[in-house]
Coordinates of C-alpha atoms and ligand atoms in Angstrom, one line a residue:
M1 CA 23.5 -19.1 8.4
E2 CA 20.8 -21.4 9.8
L3 CA 17.6 -20.7 8.0
G4 CA 15.9 -23.8 8.7
K5 CA 15.5 -23.2 12.5
M6 CA 13.9 -20.9 14.9
F7 CA 15.5 -19.0 17.6
V8 CA 13.6 -19.4 20.9
G9 CA 14.4 -19.4 24.4
G10 CA 18.2 -18.5 23.7
A11 CA 19.0 -21.7 21.3
W12 CA 18.5 -22.4 17.6
V13 CA 15.7 -25.1 17.6
D14 CA 13.7 -27.2 15.0
P15 CA 10.2 -26.0 14.4
A16 CA 7.5 -28.9 14.6
G17 CA 6.8 -28.8 10.8
E18 CA 9.0 -29.0 7.8
D19 CA 7.4 -26.3 5.7
S20 CA 9.9 -23.5 4.1
V21 CA 9.8 -20.8 1.6
E22 CA 12.0 -19.7 -1.0
V23 CA 13.5 -16.3 -1.0
I24 CA 14.1 -14.6 -4.1
N25 CA 16.7 -12.2 -5.5
A26 CA 14.7 -9.3 -6.7
A27 CA 17.4 -8.4 -9.6
T28 CA 18.1 -12.0 -11.0
E29 CA 15.1 -13.9 -10.1
Q30 CA 17.6 -16.8 -8.6
S31 CA 17.0 -18.4 -5.3
L32 CA 18.7 -16.9 -2.2
G33 CA 17.7 -20.0 0.1
R34 CA 14.8 -21.5 1.8
V35 CA 13.8 -20.2 5.0
V36 CA 11.7 -22.1 7.8
R37 CA 7.9 -21.4 8.0
C38 CA 6.8 -22.0 11.6
E39 CA 3.4 -23.2 13.0
E40 CA 1.1 -22.2 15.8
G41 CA 2.8 -24.5 18.1
D42 CA 6.1 -22.9 17.4
V43 CA 4.5 -19.7 18.3
D44 CA 3.3 -21.1 21.7
R45 CA 6.8 -22.2 22.5
A46 CA 8.4 -18.8 21.7
V47 CA 5.7 -17.0 23.5
A48 CA 6.3 -19.3 26.6
A49 CA 10.0 -18.5 26.4
A50 CA 9.3 -14.9 26.3
N51 CA 7.2 -15.1 29.2
A52 CA 9.6 -17.1 31.2
A53 CA 12.0 -14.3 30.7
F54 CA 9.5 -11.5 31.8
D55 CA 10.1 -11.3 35.6
S56 CA 14.1 -11.2 35.4
W57 CA 14.0 -8.9 32.2
S58 CA 11.6 -6.5 33.3
A59 CA 13.6 -6.3 36.7
S60 CA 16.9 -5.9 35.1
E61 CA 19.2 -3.1 35.5
P62 CA 19.4 0.0 33.1
E63 CA 23.1 -0.8 32.6
E64 CA 22.5 -4.4 31.5
R65 CA 19.7 -3.3 29.1
A66 CA 22.1 -0.7 27.6
R67 CA 24.8 -3.3 27.4
V68 CA 22.9 -5.4 25.4
L69 CA 21.5 -2.7 23.0
R70 CA 25.1 -1.4 22.3
A71 CA 26.3 -5.1 21.9
L72 CA 23.8 -5.6 19.4
A73 CA 24.7 -2.5 17.6
D74 CA 28.3 -3.5 17.7
G75 CA 27.5 -6.9 16.3
L76 CA 25.3 -5.9 13.5
E77 CA 28.1 -3.1 12.6
A78 CA 30.7 -5.7 12.4
R79 CA 28.4 -7.4 9.9
G80 CA 27.1 -4.3 8.0
Q81 CA 28.4 -4.9 4.5
E82 CA 27.0 -8.4 4.5
I83 CA 23.4 -7.1 5.7
A84 CA 23.5 -4.4 3.2
E85 CA 24.3 -7.0 0.3
M86 CA 21.7 -9.4 1.6
I87 CA 18.8 -6.8 1.6
T88 CA 19.9 -5.3 -1.6
D89 CA 19.6 -9.0 -3.0
E90 CA 16.3 -9.4 -1.3
V91 CA 14.5 -6.2 -1.6
G92 CA 16.1 -4.5 -4.7
T93 CA 17.5 -1.4 -2.6
P94 CA 20.6 0.1 -4.5
I95 CA 23.6 -1.0 -2.6
R96 CA 25.0 2.6 -1.4
I97 CA 21.3 3.3 0.1
A98 CA 21.4 -0.3 1.7
Q99 CA 24.5 0.4 3.3
R100 CA 23.4 4.0 4.6
I101 CA 20.0 3.1 5.5
Q102 CA 19.1 -0.6 5.5
A103 CA 22.6 -1.5 7.6
A104 CA 23.4 1.6 9.2
L105 CA 20.2 3.3 10.4
P106 CA 19.6 0.2 12.9
L107 CA 22.8 0.9 14.6
T108 CA 22.0 4.5 15.3
V109 CA 18.5 3.5 16.6
L110 CA 20.1 0.9 18.8
R111 CA 22.6 3.2 20.3
S112 CA 19.8 5.9 20.9
Y113 CA 17.7 3.7 23.0
A114 CA 21.0 2.5 25.0
D115 CA 21.7 6.4 25.6
L116 CA 18.2 6.8 26.6
V117 CA 18.2 3.8 29.1
E118 CA 21.6 5.2 30.5
A119 CA 20.2 8.7 30.8
G120 CA 17.3 7.3 33.0
R121 CA 14.1 9.4 33.6
P122 CA 13.3 11.5 36.7
Q123 CA 10.6 10.2 38.8
E124 CA 7.7 12.2 37.9
R125 CA 5.2 13.1 40.9
I126 CA 1.7 14.6 40.7
G127 CA 0.4 15.6 44.1
N128 CA 0.9 12.7 46.3
T129 CA 1.2 10.1 43.6
I130 CA 4.5 8.8 42.2
V131 CA 4.0 7.9 38.5
R132 CA 6.0 4.8 37.6
R133 CA 6.8 3.5 34.2
E134 CA 6.7 -0.5 33.9
P135 CA 7.1 -2.8 31.1
V136 CA 4.1 -3.6 29.4
G137 CA 5.0 -7.5 29.0
V138 CA 5.9 -9.6 26.2
V139 CA 5.7 -8.0 22.9
A140 CA 5.0 -9.4 19.4
A141 CA 6.6 -7.7 16.5
I142 CA 5.5 -8.2 13.0
A143 CA 7.7 -6.5 10.3
P144 CA 7.4 -5.9 6.4
W145 CA 10.0 -6.5 3.7
N146 CA 10.8 -2.9 2.7
Y147 CA 13.3 -1.8 5.2
P148 CA 13.4 -5.2 7.0
L149 CA 16.1 -4.8 9.6
H150 CA 15.2 -1.1 10.5
Q151 CA 11.7 -1.9 11.0
V152 CA 12.6 -4.8 13.1
V153 CA 15.1 -2.8 15.3
A154 CA 12.5 0.1 15.6
K155 CA 10.5 -2.5 17.7
V156 CA 13.2 -4.8 19.2
A157 CA 15.4 -1.7 20.7
P158 CA 12.4 0.1 22.6
A159 CA 11.2 -3.3 23.9
I160 CA 14.5 -4.4 25.2
A161 CA 14.9 -0.7 26.6
A162 CA 11.6 -0.9 28.5
G163 CA 12.4 -4.3 29.9
C164 CA 10.0 -6.4 27.6
P165 CA 10.8 -9.7 26.0
I166 CA 10.0 -9.9 22.3
V167 CA 8.6 -12.7 19.7
L168 CA 9.7 -11.3 16.1
K169 CA 8.1 -12.4 13.0
P170 CA 9.9 -11.0 10.1
S171 CA 8.7 -10.7 6.3
E172 CA 8.9 -13.9 4.3
M173 CA 10.3 -11.6 1.3
A174 CA 13.2 -10.4 3.4
P175 CA 13.9 -12.6 6.4
R176 CA 17.6 -13.0 6.5
S177 CA 18.7 -10.1 8.4
A178 CA 16.4 -11.1 11.1
F179 CA 18.4 -14.3 11.3
V180 CA 21.7 -12.1 11.5
L181 CA 20.2 -10.4 14.5
A182 CA 19.4 -13.5 16.1
E183 CA 23.0 -14.7 15.7
V184 CA 24.1 -11.5 17.3
V185 CA 21.7 -11.8 20.1
E186 CA 23.1 -15.1 20.8
A187 CA 26.6 -13.9 20.6
A188 CA 25.8 -10.8 22.9
E189 CA 24.7 -13.2 25.7
V190 CA 21.2 -11.7 26.0
P191 CA 19.4 -13.6 28.5
A192 CA 17.4 -16.5 27.4
G193 CA 14.1 -15.7 25.9
V194 CA 14.3 -12.0 25.8
F195 CA 14.7 -12.2 22.0
N196 CA 12.8 -15.0 20.0
L197 CA 12.5 -15.3 16.2
V198 CA 9.7 -17.3 14.7
P199 CA 9.8 -17.0 10.9
G200 CA 6.6 -17.8 8.8
R201 CA 3.4 -16.7 7.2
G202 CA 1.4 -14.0 8.2
S203 CA -1.8 -15.9 8.1
V204 CA -0.4 -18.5 10.4
V205 CA 2.4 -17.1 12.6
G206 CA 1.4 -13.4 12.5
E207 CA -2.2 -14.2 13.4
A208 CA -1.2 -16.5 16.1
L209 CA 1.1 -13.7 17.7
A210 CA -1.7 -11.2 17.2
R211 CA -4.2 -13.4 19.2
H212 CA -2.0 -15.0 21.6
D213 CA -3.2 -14.7 25.1
G214 CA 0.5 -14.8 26.2
V215 CA 1.2 -11.6 24.2
A216 CA 0.7 -8.3 26.1
A217 CA 1.5 -5.7 23.1
V218 CA 1.5 -6.0 19.2
S219 CA 3.9 -3.9 17.2
F220 CA 2.9 -4.2 13.7
T221 CA 4.2 -2.6 10.5
G222 CA 2.7 -3.5 7.1
S223 CA -0.3 -2.7 5.2
V224 CA -3.6 -1.2 6.3
E225 CA -5.4 -4.7 5.4
A226 CA -3.0 -6.7 7.5
G227 CA -3.0 -4.1 10.2
A228 CA -6.8 -4.1 10.5
K229 CA -6.8 -8.0 10.9
V230 CA -4.1 -7.8 13.5
A231 CA -5.9 -5.2 15.4
A232 CA -9.2 -7.3 15.1
L233 CA -7.5 -10.4 16.3
A234 CA -5.7 -8.5 19.3
A235 CA -9.0 -6.6 20.3
P236 CA -10.7 -9.5 22.6
A237 CA -7.6 -9.7 25.0
I238 CA -7.6 -5.8 25.0
K239 CA -3.8 -5.6 23.8
R240 CA -1.7 -2.7 23.4
L241 CA -1.4 -2.2 19.7
T242 CA 1.1 0.0 17.8
L243 CA 0.3 0.0 14.0
E244 CA 2.6 1.7 11.4
L245 CA 0.6 1.3 7.9
G246 CA 0.7 2.8 4.3
G247 CA 1.2 6.3 3.4
K248 CA 0.6 8.7 0.3
S249 CA 2.6 11.8 1.1
A250 CA 2.2 15.0 -0.4
N251 CA 5.1 17.2 -1.1
V252 CA 3.6 20.8 -1.2
V253 CA 5.4 23.5 -3.0
L254 CA 4.2 27.1 -2.3
D255 CA 4.6 29.8 -4.8
D256 CA 7.6 31.4 -3.4
A257 CA 9.6 28.2 -3.2
D258 CA 12.5 27.2 -4.9
L259 CA 10.8 24.9 -7.6
A260 CA 14.0 23.3 -9.0
T261 CA 15.0 22.1 -5.5
A262 CA 11.6 21.1 -4.2
V263 CA 11.3 18.8 -7.3
K264 CA 14.8 17.6 -7.3
V265 CA 14.6 16.4 -3.8
G266 CA 10.9 15.2 -4.1
V267 CA 11.8 13.0 -7.1
A268 CA 14.6 11.4 -5.1
N269 CA 12.5 11.1 -2.0
C270 CA 9.5 9.5 -4.2
F271 CA 11.9 6.9 -5.8
L272 CA 13.8 5.9 -2.5
N273 CA 14.2 2.2 -2.4
G274 CA 12.3 2.0 -5.8
G275 CA 9.6 4.0 -4.3
Q276 CA 9.1 1.0 -1.8
T277 CA 9.0 3.4 1.1
C278 CA 6.1 4.2 3.3
T279 CA 6.9 7.8 3.8
A280 CA 7.6 8.5 0.0
W281 CA 6.3 11.8 -1.2
T282 CA 4.2 10.4 -4.2
R283 CA 2.0 13.5 -4.7
L284 CA 3.9 16.5 -5.8
V285 CA 1.4 19.4 -5.3
V286 CA 2.7 22.5 -7.2
P287 CA 1.2 26.1 -7.9
R288 CA -0.9 25.8 -10.9
E289 CA 1.3 28.3 -12.9
S290 CA 4.3 26.2 -12.0
H291 CA 2.8 22.8 -13.2
D292 CA 4.4 22.7 -16.8
E293 CA 7.7 23.6 -15.6
A294 CA 7.7 21.0 -12.7
C295 CA 6.6 18.3 -15.1
E296 CA 9.7 19.3 -17.1
L297 CA 12.0 19.4 -14.1
A298 CA 10.3 15.9 -12.8
R299 CA 11.1 14.4 -16.3
G300 CA 14.8 15.1 -16.2
F301 CA 15.1 14.2 -12.4
A302 CA 13.2 10.8 -13.0
E303 CA 15.0 9.9 -16.3
A304 CA 18.5 10.3 -14.3
H305 CA 17.2 7.2 -12.2
A306 CA 17.9 4.5 -14.8
P307 CA 17.0 1.1 -13.6
G308 CA 20.0 -0.8 -13.0
D309 CA 21.8 -3.6 -11.2
P310 CA 21.3 -2.7 -7.5
R311 CA 24.7 -4.1 -6.5
D312 CA 26.4 -1.5 -8.7
P313 CA 27.4 1.4 -6.6
G314 CA 26.3 3.9 -9.6
T315 CA 22.6 2.7 -9.4
R316 CA 19.9 4.8 -8.1
L317 CA 17.0 2.9 -9.1
G318 CA 16.9 -1.2 -8.6
P319 CA 13.9 -3.5 -9.0
M320 CA 10.8 -4.2 -7.2
V321 CA 10.9 -6.7 -4.6
G322 CA 8.9 -9.3 -6.4
E323 CA 6.6 -10.3 -9.3
S324 CA 3.4 -9.5 -7.4
Q325 CA 4.7 -6.0 -6.5
R326 CA 5.8 -5.1 -10.0
Q327 CA 2.6 -6.5 -11.5
S328 CA 0.7 -4.1 -9.0
V329 CA 3.0 -1.0 -9.8
R330 CA 2.3 -1.8 -13.6
D331 CA -1.4 -2.1 -13.1
L332 CA -1.5 1.2 -11.2
I333 CA 0.4 3.1 -14.1
E334 CA -2.3 1.6 -16.7
T335 CA -4.9 2.8 -14.2
G336 CA -3.2 6.5 -14.2
I337 CA -3.1 6.4 -17.9
A338 CA -6.8 5.1 -18.3
E339 CA -8.0 7.8 -16.1
G340 CA -6.5 10.5 -18.3
A341 CA -3.5 11.7 -16.6
D342 CA -0.7 12.9 -18.8
L343 CA 2.2 10.5 -18.7
I344 CA 5.2 12.6 -18.8
T345 CA 8.0 9.9 -18.5
G346 CA 8.0 6.1 -18.1
G347 CA 5.1 3.9 -18.4
A348 CA 3.9 0.3 -17.6
G349 CA 6.3 -1.6 -19.9
A350 CA 9.6 -3.3 -18.7
P351 CA 12.7 -0.9 -19.0
E352 CA 14.5 -1.7 -22.3
G353 CA 16.6 -4.4 -22.0
M354 CA 16.0 -5.5 -18.6
E355 CA 13.6 -8.5 -18.9
T356 CA 15.2 -10.4 -15.8
G357 CA 14.5 -8.9 -12.5
Y358 CA 11.5 -7.1 -11.5
F359 CA 12.3 -3.7 -12.9
V360 CA 9.9 -1.2 -13.5
R361 CA 10.2 2.4 -15.5
P362 CA 10.8 5.6 -13.2
T363 CA 7.4 7.1 -14.1
V364 CA 5.8 10.7 -13.8
F365 CA 2.4 11.6 -14.4
G366 CA 1.5 15.2 -14.7
A367 CA -2.3 16.8 -14.5
V368 CA -3.4 14.5 -12.0
E369 CA -6.8 14.9 -10.5
R370 CA -6.8 14.9 -6.8
S371 CA -9.2 12.1 -6.7
A372 CA -7.5 9.8 -9.3
T373 CA -6.6 6.4 -8.2
I374 CA -3.0 7.3 -8.6
A375 CA -3.6 10.2 -6.2
Q376 CA -5.2 8.2 -3.5
E377 CA -3.7 4.5 -3.6
E378 CA -0.2 3.8 -2.1
I379 CA 1.9 2.3 -5.5
F380 CA 5.0 1.4 -3.8
G381 CA 6.8 1.9 -6.9
P382 CA 8.8 4.8 -8.5
V383 CA 5.8 6.6 -9.7
L384 CA 5.1 10.4 -9.1
S385 CA 1.9 12.0 -9.4
I386 CA 2.0 15.7 -10.0
I387 CA -1.1 17.8 -9.1
A388 CA -1.8 21.7 -9.3
H389 CA -3.0 23.7 -6.7
D390 CA -4.6 27.2 -6.5
G391 CA -2.7 28.7 -3.5
D392 CA -2.1 27.7 0.3
D393 CA -5.6 26.8 1.4
D394 CA -6.2 24.7 -1.7
A395 CA -2.9 22.9 -1.2
V396 CA -3.6 22.0 2.2
A397 CA -7.0 20.7 1.2
I398 CA -5.4 18.4 -1.7
A399 CA -2.9 17.2 0.9
N400 CA -5.4 16.3 3.4
D401 CA -7.5 14.7 0.9
S402 CA -6.2 11.1 1.6
K403 CA -7.0 8.3 3.8
Y404 CA -3.6 8.3 4.9
G405 CA -1.6 10.7 6.9
L406 CA 2.1 9.4 7.4
H407 CA 4.5 11.9 6.1
G408 CA 4.5 15.4 4.0
S409 CA 6.7 18.3 2.9
V410 CA 6.4 22.0 2.4
W411 CA 8.6 24.2 0.5
S412 CA 8.4 28.0 0.8
G413 CA 10.8 31.0 0.8
D414 CA 9.1 32.1 4.0
E415 CA 9.6 29.4 6.8
K416 CA 6.8 31.0 8.8
R417 CA 4.5 30.4 5.8
A418 CA 5.6 26.9 5.5
L419 CA 5.2 26.1 9.1
A420 CA 1.7 27.5 8.9
V421 CA 0.9 25.0 6.3
A422 CA 2.8 22.1 8.0
A423 CA 0.6 22.6 10.9
R424 CA -2.6 22.4 9.0
M425 CA -1.5 19.1 7.4
R426 CA -3.2 16.1 8.9
T427 CA 0.1 13.6 9.1
G428 CA 2.4 12.5 11.8
T429 CA 5.6 14.2 10.3
V430 CA 6.5 16.8 7.9
D431 CA 9.8 18.0 6.6
V432 CA 10.0 21.8 5.8
N433 CA 12.4 23.0 3.0
G434 CA 14.0 19.6 3.1
G435 CA 14.5 19.3 6.8
A436 CA 16.5 16.3 7.6
Y437 CA 15.4 12.7 9.0
N438 CA 15.6 12.8 12.7
P439 CA 15.9 9.2 13.9
L440 CA 14.8 10.6 17.8
A441 CA 11.8 12.1 16.5
P442 CA 8.1 10.4 17.0
F443 CA 7.4 8.4 13.9
G444 CA 3.9 7.4 12.9
G445 CA 0.8 8.3 11.3
Y446 CA -2.5 9.9 11.5
K447 CA -5.6 8.2 9.9
K448 CA -5.0 5.0 8.0
S449 CA -1.6 5.3 8.3
G450 CA -1.5 3.9 11.9
V451 CA -1.6 4.0 15.7
G452 CA 1.1 5.0 18.2
R453 CA 4.6 6.3 17.5
E454 CA 8.1 4.6 17.0
M455 CA 11.4 6.0 17.6
G456 CA 13.2 7.9 20.3
P457 CA 11.6 8.9 23.6
Y458 CA 8.1 8.5 22.4
G459 CA 8.9 5.3 20.9
L460 CA 9.1 3.7 24.3
E461 CA 5.7 4.6 25.7
D462 CA 4.1 1.7 23.6
Y463 CA 6.1 -0.5 25.8
L464 CA 5.5 0.8 29.1
E465 CA 2.3 1.0 31.4
L466 CA 1.9 3.9 33.7
K467 CA 1.1 3.1 37.4
A468 CA 0.0 5.7 39.9
V469 CA 1.4 4.9 43.5
Q470 CA -0.4 7.3 45.9
V471 CA 1.7 7.9 49.1
Ligands
LIG1 P1 2.0 -6.7 4.8 O1 0.9 -6.2 5.3 O2 1.7 -7.7 3.6 O3 3.0 -7.4 5.6 C1 3.6 -7.2 6.6 C2 3.9 -8.3 7.8 O4 2.6 -8.9 8.1 C3 4.6 -9.4 6.9 O5 5.4 -10.0 8.1 C4 3.4 -10.3 6.9 O6 3.8 -11.6 6.8 C5 2.4 -10.1 8.1 N1 1.2 -10.3 7.8 C6 0.4 -10.4 6.6 N2 -0.8 -10.8 6.9 C7 -1.0 -10.8 8.1 C8 -2.1 -11.2 9.1 N3 -3.3 -11.4 8.6 N4 -1.7 -11.4 10.6 C9 -0.8 -11.1 10.9 N5 0.1 -10.7 10.0 C10 0.1 -10.7 8.7 O7 3.0 -5.7 4.1 P2 4.3 -5.7 3.4 O8 3.9 -5.8 1.9 O9 5.4 -6.3 3.8 O10 4.8 -4.2 3.5 C11 4.2 -3.3 2.6 C12 3.4 -2.3 3.3 O11 3.9 -1.7 4.6 C13 3.1 -0.9 2.9 O12 1.6 -0.8 2.8 C14 3.7 0.2 3.3 O13 3.2 1.3 3.3 C15 3.9 -0.5 4.6 N6 4.9 0.0 5.5 C16 4.6 1.0 6.6 C17 5.6 1.6 7.3 C18 5.4 2.5 8.3 O14 6.1 2.6 9.2 N7 4.1 3.2 8.4 C19 6.9 1.2 6.8 C20 7.0 0.3 6.1 C21 6.0 -0.3 5.2

């Protein structure tokens, strides 16, 4: 794979400079190779190539867009195991989860957009007005490292479906699957300039894209801090903006729920991908009378997530993505202890015998105050905070006591009661009694969790302008 070039205008080309960054294996701390770092002038080239492709791609037939989307899915599927292993090494995702989510979910998303394009959409009329939906223009996509290919495809697929050329900046921590995607784009004979890859620093390439006059829409996934910066840079040009940011999701258990199931599913959800998941249910909100039992159950389920080699198919908990992420998780565990929560299992020290690799211990806190740092801040590690509630109203108040509003969950023996609680939660998605993830459902957040929605038909809207034509 050519990690020293960028993919612009349908070809692998040399960037202006010679800077590069080392990608590190999260489990072994060994180098996985060096990836190019582009500069502002490289962004100009990529944006120009995307704009040159706009007229023809925005006018392309639905059959051609669907062909491209299916070809990308087929091309990625053929390299599925390679992609899974690549992301396991970069991010620390246990290999079986990497196969199921990191490698396979993007195929579902690409094919769902091919289906949507093929199905078309009846022309809408309001009185004497024909409502047209037209591609917004060139899209800049800025992606994080935790689900690196999924988050890229969640932007690339709807942009292509909508008729928008795209310029992608992947994360520097996990960039290699974006290079695989570019190779697949090349092999699929996607028209030149429709997909462009410009790797590099957020502060250089990301910021240049966010403020570039040739970019009509910016789709960003990452932290609140970087998202706010991107929004500010995009504002003067009045760009379309999609922001998918952090979360501190509440898993609310009502007093008539099956506690053991709720805690078991909740711990697995919280620890998914080492807890490096924006939707993780990191707050377990249980009836006060069940608090101690919930802590005991959580201890058992957490301890079953022993940290291990993420390439081993038996491993359920891999390392953190890197040194600074591990340190940040350990610091927050220390803060939890210092603020007086009960440490039920885990702790800030390295797991025994695992000095190499960015491992942390699966950690559960009980008797957590709703205002505590570990109940408010996104930890992005395998750390669960258990909070006691005094009835449904109190549970809703605790769930909503957050600057975030990305995801959540409710468990009850009475679905109506659970749905009533779900309706009161200020969050973009909620699962009732373990309802399954739906890749066609709108995905996004309230409050500081973001702006706009990705996935399925609603995910197309951010890439389309509405035009009212009166007849
Ligand atoms: P990050 O904000 O550090 O980086 C995300 C991307 O933005 C990277 O490509 C980075 O290079 C770039 N970037 C950084 N600073 C920038 C700047 N000033 N201008 C432009 N681009 C910039 O986030 P991360 O550490 O890669 O990812 C973790 C965060 O992402 C967590 O907060 C997590 O909750 C969030 N996240 C959200 C979702 C979601 O869909 N809501 C999904 C995954 C991750």
